[in-house]
PDB file of C-alpha atoms and ligand atoms in Angstrom:
ATOM      1  CA  VAL C   1      -6.322 121.882 -21.849  1.00  0.00           C
ATOM      2  CA  VAL C   2      -2.721 122.745 -21.010  1.00  0.00           C
ATOM      3  CA  ASP C   3       0.069 120.458 -19.799  1.00  0.00           C
ATOM      4  CA  VAL C   4       1.238 122.871 -17.098  1.00  0.00           C
ATOM      5  CA  LEU C   5      -0.206 126.096 -15.745  1.00  0.00           C
ATOM      6  CA  ALA C   6       1.645 127.503 -12.681  1.00  0.00           C
ATOM      7  CA  ALA C   7       0.920 130.542 -10.931  1.00  0.00           C
ATOM      8  CA  GLU C   8       4.151 132.318  -9.954  1.00  0.00           C
ATOM      9  CA  ALA C   9       4.493 134.343  -6.781  1.00  0.00           C
ATOM     10  CA  ASP C  10       4.706 137.575  -8.851  1.00  0.00           C
ATOM     11  CA  GLY C  11       1.217 137.125 -10.242  1.00  0.00           C
ATOM     12  CA  THR C  12       2.426 136.040 -13.436  1.00  0.00           C
ATOM     13  CA  ALA C  13       1.421 132.629 -15.217  1.00  0.00           C
ATOM     14  CA  LEU C  14       3.768 130.119 -16.691  1.00  0.00           C
ATOM     15  CA  VAL C  15       2.043 127.660 -19.268  1.00  0.00           C
ATOM     16  CA  VAL C  16       4.173 124.792 -20.542  1.00  0.00           C
ATOM     17  CA  ASP C  17       3.218 122.791 -23.491  1.00  0.00           C
ATOM     18  CA  TYR C  18       5.082 119.643 -24.195  1.00  0.00           C
ATOM     19  CA  LYS C  19       5.746 118.471 -27.591  1.00  0.00           C
ATOM     20  CA  SER C  20       6.463 115.139 -29.138  1.00  0.00           C
ATOM     21  CA  ASP C  21       7.283 116.298 -32.703  1.00  0.00           C
ATOM     22  CA  ARG C  22       9.955 114.593 -34.568  1.00  0.00           C
ATOM     23  CA  LEU C  23      12.458 117.338 -35.393  1.00  0.00           C
ATOM     24  CA  GLU C  24      14.777 117.589 -38.345  1.00  0.00           C
ATOM     25  CA  PRO C  25      18.389 118.010 -37.426  1.00  0.00           C
ATOM     26  CA  GLY C  26      18.936 121.792 -36.822  1.00  0.00           C
ATOM     27  CA  ALA C  27      15.332 122.616 -36.758  1.00  0.00           C
ATOM     28  CA  ASP C  28      14.742 126.357 -35.961  1.00  0.00           C
ATOM     29  CA  LEU C  29      12.450 125.726 -32.993  1.00  0.00           C
ATOM     30  CA  GLU C  30      11.078 129.357 -32.796  1.00  0.00           C
ATOM     31  CA  ALA C  31       9.986 129.238 -36.532  1.00  0.00           C
ATOM     32  CA  LEU C  32       8.471 125.901 -35.931  1.00  0.00           C
ATOM     33  CA  VAL C  33       6.523 127.064 -32.944  1.00  0.00           C
ATOM     34  CA  GLU C  34       5.186 130.180 -34.615  1.00  0.00           C
ATOM     35  CA  ARG C  35       4.395 128.236 -37.685  1.00  0.00           C
ATOM     36  CA  ASP C  36       2.555 125.265 -36.115  1.00  0.00           C
ATOM     37  CA  TYR C  37       1.686 126.441 -32.644  1.00  0.00           C
ATOM     38  CA  GLY C  38       1.365 130.156 -33.067  1.00  0.00           C
ATOM     39  CA  VAL C  39      -2.417 130.234 -32.590  1.00  0.00           C
ATOM     40  CA  GLN C  40      -2.170 127.941 -29.568  1.00  0.00           C
ATOM     41  CA  ARG C  41       0.473 130.287 -27.769  1.00  0.00           C
ATOM     42  CA  ARG C  42      -1.527 133.219 -28.351  1.00  0.00           C
ATOM     43  CA  ILE C  43      -4.656 131.754 -26.994  1.00  0.00           C
ATOM     44  CA  TYR C  44      -2.820 130.404 -23.891  1.00  0.00           C
ATOM     45  CA  ALA C  45      -1.560 133.865 -23.188  1.00  0.00           C
ATOM     46  CA  LEU C  46      -4.801 135.612 -23.871  1.00  0.00           C
ATOM     47  CA  ALA C  47      -6.507 133.109 -21.716  1.00  0.00           C
ATOM     48  CA  ALA C  48      -4.062 133.506 -18.847  1.00  0.00           C
ATOM     49  CA  LEU C  49      -4.046 137.369 -18.984  1.00  0.00           C
ATOM     50  CA  GLU C  50      -7.927 137.513 -19.332  1.00  0.00           C
ATOM     51  CA  GLY C  51      -8.080 135.215 -16.328  1.00  0.00           C
ATOM     52  CA  GLY C  52      -6.351 137.761 -14.176  1.00  0.00           C
ATOM     53  CA  HIS C  53      -2.746 137.128 -14.282  1.00  0.00           C
ATOM     54  CA  ALA C  54      -0.468 140.112 -14.688  1.00  0.00           C
ATOM     55  CA  GLY C  55       1.645 138.360 -17.232  1.00  0.00           C
ATOM     56  CA  CYS C  56       2.281 135.250 -18.938  1.00  0.00           C
ATOM     57  CA  GLU C  57       5.020 133.128 -20.305  1.00  0.00           C
ATOM     58  CA  VAL C  58       4.345 130.514 -22.753  1.00  0.00           C
ATOM     59  CA  ALA C  59       6.850 127.631 -23.107  1.00  0.00           C
ATOM     60  CA  HIS C  60       6.968 124.950 -25.725  1.00  0.00           C
ATOM     61  CA  ALA C  61       9.251 122.143 -24.740  1.00  0.00           C
ATOM     62  CA  PHE C  62      10.081 119.674 -27.469  1.00  0.00           C
ATOM     63  CA  LEU C  63      11.086 116.508 -25.866  1.00  0.00           C
ATOM     64  CA  GLU C  64      13.680 115.814 -28.450  1.00  0.00           C
ATOM     65  CA  ARG C  65      15.327 119.003 -27.264  1.00  0.00           C
ATOM     66  CA  ALA C  66      14.063 119.623 -23.911  1.00  0.00           C
ATOM     67  CA  ASP C  67      16.783 121.881 -22.771  1.00  0.00           C
ATOM     68  CA  GLU C  68      15.777 124.542 -25.519  1.00  0.00           C
ATOM     69  CA  PRO C  69      12.193 125.481 -24.580  1.00  0.00           C
ATOM     70  CA  VAL C  70      10.892 128.111 -26.980  1.00  0.00           C
ATOM     71  CA  ARG C  71       9.559 131.141 -24.611  1.00  0.00           C
ATOM     72  CA  ALA C  72       7.269 133.909 -25.335  1.00  0.00           C
ATOM     73  CA  SER C  73       6.310 136.462 -22.598  1.00  0.00           C
ATOM     74  CA  TYR C  74       3.337 138.620 -22.605  1.00  0.00           C
ATOM     75  CA  THR C  75       1.875 141.244 -20.456  1.00  0.00           C
ATOM     76  CA  ARG C  76      -1.615 142.924 -20.015  1.00  0.00           C
ATOM     77  CA  GLU C  77      -0.497 145.566 -22.667  1.00  0.00           C
ATOM     78  CA  ASP C  78      -0.228 142.661 -25.202  1.00  0.00           C
ATOM     79  CA  VAL C  79      -4.116 141.777 -24.888  1.00  0.00           C
ATOM     80  CA  PRO C  80      -5.211 144.046 -27.744  1.00  0.00           C
ATOM     81  CA  ARG C  81      -2.410 142.817 -29.947  1.00  0.00           C
ATOM     82  CA  LEU C  82      -3.015 139.120 -29.169  1.00  0.00           C
ATOM     83  CA  ARG C  83      -6.884 139.860 -29.839  1.00  0.00           C
ATOM     84  CA  ALA C  84      -5.991 141.377 -33.146  1.00  0.00           C
ATOM     85  CA  GLU C  85      -3.619 138.791 -34.185  1.00  0.00           C
ATOM     86  CA  LEU C  86      -6.001 135.983 -33.167  1.00  0.00           C
ATOM     87  CA  GLU C  87      -8.960 137.576 -35.193  1.00  0.00           C
ATOM     88  CA  ALA C  88      -6.835 138.156 -38.184  1.00  0.00           C
ATOM     89  CA  MET C  89      -5.646 134.326 -38.094  1.00  0.00           C
ATOM     90  CA  ALA C  90      -9.261 133.433 -37.808  1.00  0.00           C
ATOM     91  CA  GLU C  91     -10.622 135.657 -40.433  1.00  0.00           C
ATOM     92  CA  GLY C  92     -11.545 133.196 -42.926  1.00  0.00           C
ATOM     93  CA  VAL C  93     -13.493 130.903 -40.396  1.00  0.00           C
ATOM     94  CA  LEU C  94     -15.162 134.169 -38.928  1.00  0.00           C
ATOM     95  CA  ALA C  95     -16.286 135.005 -42.362  1.00  0.00           C
ATOM     96  CA  GLY C  96     -17.705 131.665 -43.039  1.00  0.00           C
ATOM     97  CA  ARG C  97     -14.887 130.373 -45.439  1.00  0.00           C
ATOM     98  CA  PHE C  98     -13.719 126.807 -44.633  1.00  0.00           C
ATOM     99  CA  GLU C  99     -10.859 126.465 -47.382  1.00  0.00           C
ATOM    100  CA  VAL C 100      -8.399 123.694 -47.142  1.00  0.00           C
ATOM    101  CA  ALA C 101      -4.906 124.577 -45.662  1.00  0.00           C
ATOM    102  CA  PRO C 102      -2.601 125.934 -48.487  1.00  0.00           C
ATOM    103  CA  GLU C 103       0.240 123.748 -47.398  1.00  0.00           C
ATOM    104  CA  PRO C 104      -1.014 120.539 -46.121  1.00  0.00           C
ATOM    105  CA  HIS C 105       1.069 118.075 -44.304  1.00  0.00           C
ATOM    106  CA  ILE C 106       0.795 115.085 -42.210  1.00  0.00           C
ATOM    107  CA  GLY C 107       1.234 116.840 -38.900  1.00  0.00           C
ATOM    108  CA  LEU C 108      -1.659 119.133 -39.740  1.00  0.00           C
ATOM    109  CA  CYS C 109      -3.852 116.589 -41.521  1.00  0.00           C
ATOM    110  CA  ALA C 110      -3.261 113.230 -39.724  1.00  0.00           C
ATOM    111  CA  GLY C 111      -6.316 113.515 -37.508  1.00  0.00           C
ATOM    112  CA  CYS C 112      -8.657 115.405 -39.750  1.00  0.00           C
ATOM    113  CA  PRO C 113     -11.893 113.735 -40.234  1.00  0.00           C
ATOM    114  CA  GLY C 114     -12.286 115.264 -43.819  1.00  0.00           C
ATOM    115  CA  ARG C 115      -9.016 113.932 -45.074  1.00  0.00           C
ATOM    116  CA  PRO C 116     -10.202 110.568 -46.480  1.00  0.00           C
ATOM    117  CA  ALA C 117     -13.088 111.871 -48.701  1.00  0.00           C
ATOM    118  CA  MET C 118     -13.999 115.495 -48.205  1.00  0.00           C
ATOM    119  CA  CYS C 119     -10.584 117.320 -48.595  1.00  0.00           C
ATOM    120  CA  SER C 120      -9.821 118.462 -52.026  1.00  0.00           C
ATOM    121  CA  TRP C 121      -6.002 117.739 -51.629  1.00  0.00           C
ATOM    122  CA  GLU C 122      -4.845 114.318 -52.821  1.00  0.00           C
ATOM    123  CA  LEU C 123      -3.805 111.841 -49.902  1.00  0.00           C
ATOM    124  CA  ASP C 124      -0.209 112.261 -50.909  1.00  0.00           C
ATOM    125  CA  MET C 125      -0.264 115.962 -50.221  1.00  0.00           C
ATOM    126  CA  THR C 126      -1.939 115.558 -46.755  1.00  0.00           C
ATOM    127  CA  GLY C 127       0.318 112.774 -45.960  1.00  0.00           C
ATOM    128  CA  ARG C 128       3.611 114.250 -46.817  1.00  0.00           C
ATOM    129  CA  ALA C 129       6.172 115.771 -44.500  1.00  0.00           C
ATOM    130  CA  LEU C 130       6.810 119.538 -44.386  1.00  0.00           C
ATOM    131  CA  PRO C 131      10.368 120.716 -45.260  1.00  0.00           C
ATOM    132  CA  PRO C 132      12.082 121.617 -41.961  1.00  0.00           C
ATOM    133  CA  ALA C 133      11.260 125.042 -40.591  1.00  0.00           C
TER     134      ALA C 133
HETATM  135  S1  SF4 Z   1      -6.947 117.047 -44.689  1.00  0.00           S
HETATM  136 FE1  SF4 Z   1      -7.636 118.928 -45.931  1.00  0.00          FE
HETATM  137  S2  SF4 Z   1      -9.214 119.742 -44.822  1.00  0.00           S
HETATM  138 FE2  SF4 Z   1      -8.131 118.248 -43.321  1.00  0.00          FE
HETATM  139  S3  SF4 Z   1      -6.624 119.722 -42.393  1.00  0.00           S
HETATM  140 FE3  SF4 Z   1      -5.575 118.798 -44.136  1.00  0.00          FE
HETATM  141  S4  SF4 Z   1      -6.024 120.342 -45.846  1.00  0.00           S
HETATM  142 FE4  SF4 Z   1      -7.597 120.850 -44.202  1.00  0.00          FE
END
């Protein structure tokens, strides 16, 4: 599910994902997107490119700083790299390892059904805020 998928006249796709994250003052939005939504933007781009679009721009728009969307552009030439990066990111799961996150935080863990009982981290660790990106 994406917030916006627009087919541009030149055959490229524009994907917009709105984010309601609370932002620390001066947060580096590019670093934040890469840390928290890097998998997501690669999947969006790969889906658009594999779906037949000639290119794809993925924009993450934080509502607190809506005039500074974080943009990444991809072309069909990026498909092998996107696949390789996603496979590397999913390597643990693909290998059957389901380890807890090395840096738990509330943004990641709040909706996790394993948090109350199954996770090996204490609740204060899975409930903490991460330092600003
Ligand atoms: S609560 Fe534990 S298992 Fe769930 S996402 Fe966080 S670190 Fe992973």
